Amino acid sequence: MKKLILLLWLGSQWIHAQDTIPKSPLLSKRNEVRVDVLALATSRLNITYERFLNKNFSVGVSGIYSNNKKNKDDFDEGNVDFFSKYELIPFVRYNLSQGARSFYFAEIFADANGGDFREIVLLSDATNNNYYAIEKSKYNDLGLGAAVGYKYYIKDQFGIEFLVGFGSNLFNKDKSPDILSRVGLGVSYRF
């Protein structure tokens, strides 16, 4: 009987101890704005808004605009077949760790993307002579993918995030890129 009373007492103390763990000030801050510094290094602008629904889930959207001269020159010279100009990426994240200040996460995302496509086509003139020509066109597509990452906060408002993931375009695969990469090193402000 004494063992049972001791066990019940220890159990109630453990439950009470779980209630007395101080909550992180981060949990009251639900919004975050982030800029990807890796994208800036390659002349791409990648800005993200993330909304924290609770301790485990968040949703957000990233907007990417590319005006990289090197990539555009590679496209114009025929070194690559496509030049991605924009991406709009809504995502859902799940916190894989228990910490609020630093944690690992998993993400699923959709990726609406578009840009320019270049191909060499065989054409015929009025006298049935065949010749090759370069045709440029626009592409738009929608892809799905998944990513994992790690986030660390400094002073409960400034964050550093590393993210890596991949996806695939679904509909316009003859013109759009087959593989979508989601790689970033972001700095953020949480409020």
C-alpha positions as a Python dict, from the first residue, in 0.01 Angstrom:
ca = {
    (1, 'M'): (0, 0, 0),
    (2, 'K'): (286, 238, 84),
    (3, 'K'): (440, 172, -257),
    (4, 'L'): (112, 256, -429),
    (5, 'I'): (75, 583, -235),
    (6, 'L'): (438, 672, -311),
    (7, 'L'): (386, 595, -679),
    (8, 'L'): (70, 811, -693),
    (9, 'W'): (246, 1097, -514),
    (10, 'L'): (545, 1083, -753),
    (11, 'G'): (308, 1072, -1051),
    (12, 'S'): (122, 1380, -932),
    (13, 'Q'): (451, 1562, -877),
    (14, 'W'): (561, 1474, -1230),
    (15, 'I'): (234, 1602, -1377),
    (16, 'H'): (263, 1922, -1171),
    (17, 'A'): (623, 1966, -1286),
    (18, 'Q'): (508, 1953, -1648),
    (19, 'D'): (275, 2248, -1578),
    (20, 'T'): (550, 2458, -1420),
    (21, 'I'): (792, 2448, -1715),
    (22, 'P'): (831, 2811, -1825),
    (23, 'K'): (693, 2884, -2169),
    (24, 'S'): (921, 3040, -2423),
    (25, 'P'): (839, 3398, -2527),
    (26, 'L'): (866, 3272, -2885),
    (27, 'L'): (537, 3084, -2849),
    (28, 'S'): (347, 3411, -2814),
    (29, 'K'): (503, 3548, -3134),
    (30, 'R'): (306, 3402, -3424),
    (31, 'N'): (445, 3579, -3733),
    (32, 'E'): (781, 3563, -3905),
    (33, 'V'): (935, 3735, -4208),
    (34, 'R'): (1244, 3578, -4363),
    (35, 'V'): (1497, 3663, -4637),
    (36, 'D'): (1711, 3392, -4798),
    (37, 'V'): (2076, 3506, -4806),
    (38, 'L'): (2181, 3223, -5040),
    (39, 'A'): (1928, 3344, -5295),
    (40, 'L'): (2055, 3702, -5262),
    (41, 'A'): (2407, 3578, -5336),
    (42, 'T'): (2280, 3441, -5670),
    (43, 'S'): (2078, 3755, -5760),
    (44, 'R'): (1746, 3601, -5662),
    (45, 'L'): (1503, 3762, -5421),
    (46, 'N'): (1339, 3510, -5186),
    (47, 'I'): (1107, 3653, -4919),
    (48, 'T'): (898, 3432, -4690),
    (49, 'Y'): (611, 3493, -4449),
    (50, 'E'): (539, 3220, -4193),
    (51, 'R'): (249, 3200, -3948),
    (52, 'F'): (283, 2972, -3644),
    (53, 'L'): (-50, 2804, -3569),
    (54, 'N'): (70, 2630, -3252),
    (55, 'K'): (389, 2476, -3114),
    (56, 'N'): (395, 2201, -3379),
    (57, 'F'): (248, 2347, -3700),
    (58, 'S'): (309, 2652, -3915),
    (59, 'V'): (201, 2763, -4261),
    (60, 'G'): (356, 3015, -4493),
    (61, 'V'): (435, 3132, -4841),
    (62, 'S'): (764, 3210, -5016),
    (63, 'G'): (795, 3434, -5317),
    (64, 'I'): (1102, 3409, -5540),
    (65, 'Y'): (1195, 3639, -5825),
    (66, 'S'): (1507, 3577, -6034),
    (67, 'N'): (1694, 3831, -6239),
    (68, 'N'): (2032, 3654, -6245),
    (69, 'K'): (2238, 3779, -6540),
    (70, 'K'): (2458, 3467, -6553),
    (71, 'N'): (2157, 3233, -6569),
    (72, 'K'): (1988, 3454, -6829),
    (73, 'D'): (2310, 3459, -7039),
    (74, 'D'): (2336, 3078, -7011),
    (75, 'F'): (1976, 3055, -7135),
    (76, 'D'): (2035, 3297, -7425),
    (77, 'E'): (2355, 3115, -7529),
    (78, 'G'): (2181, 2777, -7529),
    (79, 'N'): (2362, 2624, -7231),
    (80, 'V'): (2032, 2557, -7052),
    (81, 'D'): (1681, 2500, -7187),
    (82, 'F'): (1486, 2703, -6932),
    (83, 'F'): (1520, 3019, -6724),
    (84, 'S'): (1305, 3020, -6411),
    (85, 'K'): (1179, 3373, -6340),
    (86, 'Y'): (937, 3332, -6051),
    (87, 'E'): (815, 3084, -5791),
    (88, 'L'): (529, 3111, -5544),
    (89, 'I'): (560, 2842, -5277),
    (90, 'P'): (291, 2784, -5012),
    (91, 'F'): (401, 2537, -4743),
    (92, 'V'): (301, 2356, -4424),
    (93, 'R'): (561, 2268, -4159),
    (94, 'Y'): (566, 2028, -3869),
    (95, 'N'): (807, 2074, -3578),
    (96, 'L'): (1004, 1750, -3526),
    (97, 'S'): (1170, 1866, -3202),
    (98, 'Q'): (1027, 1977, -2869),
    (99, 'G'): (1226, 2300, -2840),
    (100, 'A'): (1091, 2643, -2920),
    (101, 'R'): (1428, 2819, -2957),
    (102, 'S'): (1588, 2559, -3184),
    (103, 'F'): (1422, 2273, -3368),
    (104, 'Y'): (1418, 2049, -3674),
    (105, 'F'): (1115, 2056, -3902),
    (106, 'A'): (962, 1875, -4199),
    (107, 'E'): (777, 2058, -4473),
    (108, 'I'): (549, 1981, -4765),
    (109, 'F'): (510, 2246, -5032),
    (110, 'A'): (348, 2334, -5362),
    (111, 'D'): (543, 2538, -5616),
    (112, 'A'): (377, 2752, -5883),
    (113, 'N'): (664, 2846, -6114),
    (114, 'G'): (723, 2999, -6453),
    (115, 'G'): (980, 3142, -6686),
    (116, 'D'): (1125, 3108, -7034),
    (117, 'F'): (1181, 2790, -7237),
    (118, 'R'): (1416, 2750, -7533),
    (119, 'E'): (1422, 2467, -7787),
    (120, 'I'): (1565, 2387, -8128),
    (121, 'V'): (1293, 2288, -8373),
    (122, 'L'): (1297, 2152, -8727),
    (123, 'L'): (1102, 2375, -8966),
    (124, 'S'): (1031, 2372, -9340),
    (125, 'D'): (1025, 2672, -9572),
    (126, 'A'): (793, 2729, -9871),
    (127, 'T'): (1008, 2511, -10097),
    (128, 'N'): (1014, 2221, -9846),
    (129, 'N'): (1373, 2285, -9738),
    (130, 'N'): (1424, 2184, -9378),
    (131, 'Y'): (1616, 2399, -9135),
    (132, 'Y'): (1663, 2428, -8761),
    (133, 'A'): (1558, 2732, -8564),
    (134, 'I'): (1555, 2834, -8200),
    (135, 'E'): (1211, 2899, -8055),
    (136, 'K'): (1159, 3069, -7720),
    (137, 'S'): (836, 3045, -7528),
    (138, 'K'): (700, 3091, -7178),
    (139, 'Y'): (619, 2811, -6936),
    (140, 'N'): (407, 2785, -6622),
    (141, 'D'): (376, 2478, -6404),
    (142, 'L'): (279, 2352, -6061),
    (143, 'G'): (493, 2115, -5857),
    (144, 'L'): (482, 1935, -5523),
    (145, 'G'): (766, 1848, -5291),
    (146, 'A'): (902, 1801, -4941),
    (147, 'A'): (1186, 1951, -4739),
    (148, 'V'): (1357, 1927, -4401),
    (149, 'G'): (1534, 2199, -4209),
    (150, 'Y'): (1667, 2339, -3886),
    (151, 'K'): (1580, 2671, -3722),
    (152, 'Y'): (1758, 2852, -3438),
    (153, 'Y'): (1648, 3175, -3265),
    (154, 'I'): (1868, 3440, -3109),
    (155, 'K'): (1717, 3669, -2842),
    (156, 'D'): (1369, 3525, -2902),
    (157, 'Q'): (1308, 3716, -3225),
    (158, 'F'): (1594, 3679, -3474),
    (159, 'G'): (1620, 3344, -3649),
    (160, 'I'): (1859, 3151, -3868),
    (161, 'E'): (1718, 2872, -4083),
    (162, 'F'): (1871, 2608, -4306),
    (163, 'L'): (1641, 2423, -4548),
    (164, 'V'): (1690, 2154, -4813),
    (165, 'G'): (1422, 1981, -5019),
    (166, 'F'): (1314, 1864, -5360),
    (167, 'G'): (1000, 1837, -5564),
    (168, 'S'): (877, 1772, -5915),
    (169, 'N'): (669, 1969, -6161),
    (170, 'L'): (345, 1795, -6253),
    (171, 'F'): (188, 1926, -6573),
    (172, 'N'): (416, 2097, -6826),
    (173, 'K'): (720, 1869, -6802),
    (174, 'D'): (822, 1912, -7165),
    (175, 'K'): (903, 2281, -7101),
    (176, 'S'): (941, 2325, -6726),
    (177, 'P'): (1224, 2186, -6509),
    (178, 'D'): (1168, 1826, -6397),
    (179, 'I'): (1322, 1875, -6051),
    (180, 'L'): (1245, 2163, -5818),
    (181, 'S'): (1506, 2233, -5553),
    (182, 'R'): (1428, 2413, -5229),
    (183, 'V'): (1757, 2503, -5064),
    (184, 'G'): (1810, 2805, -4846),
    (185, 'L'): (1987, 2978, -4563),
    (186, 'G'): (1751, 3239, -4425),
    (187, 'V'): (1761, 3510, -4163),
    (188, 'S'): (1432, 3604, -4006),
    (189, 'Y'): (1250, 3833, -3767),
    (190, 'R'): (971, 3686, -3552),
    (191, 'F'): (702, 3911, -3406),
}
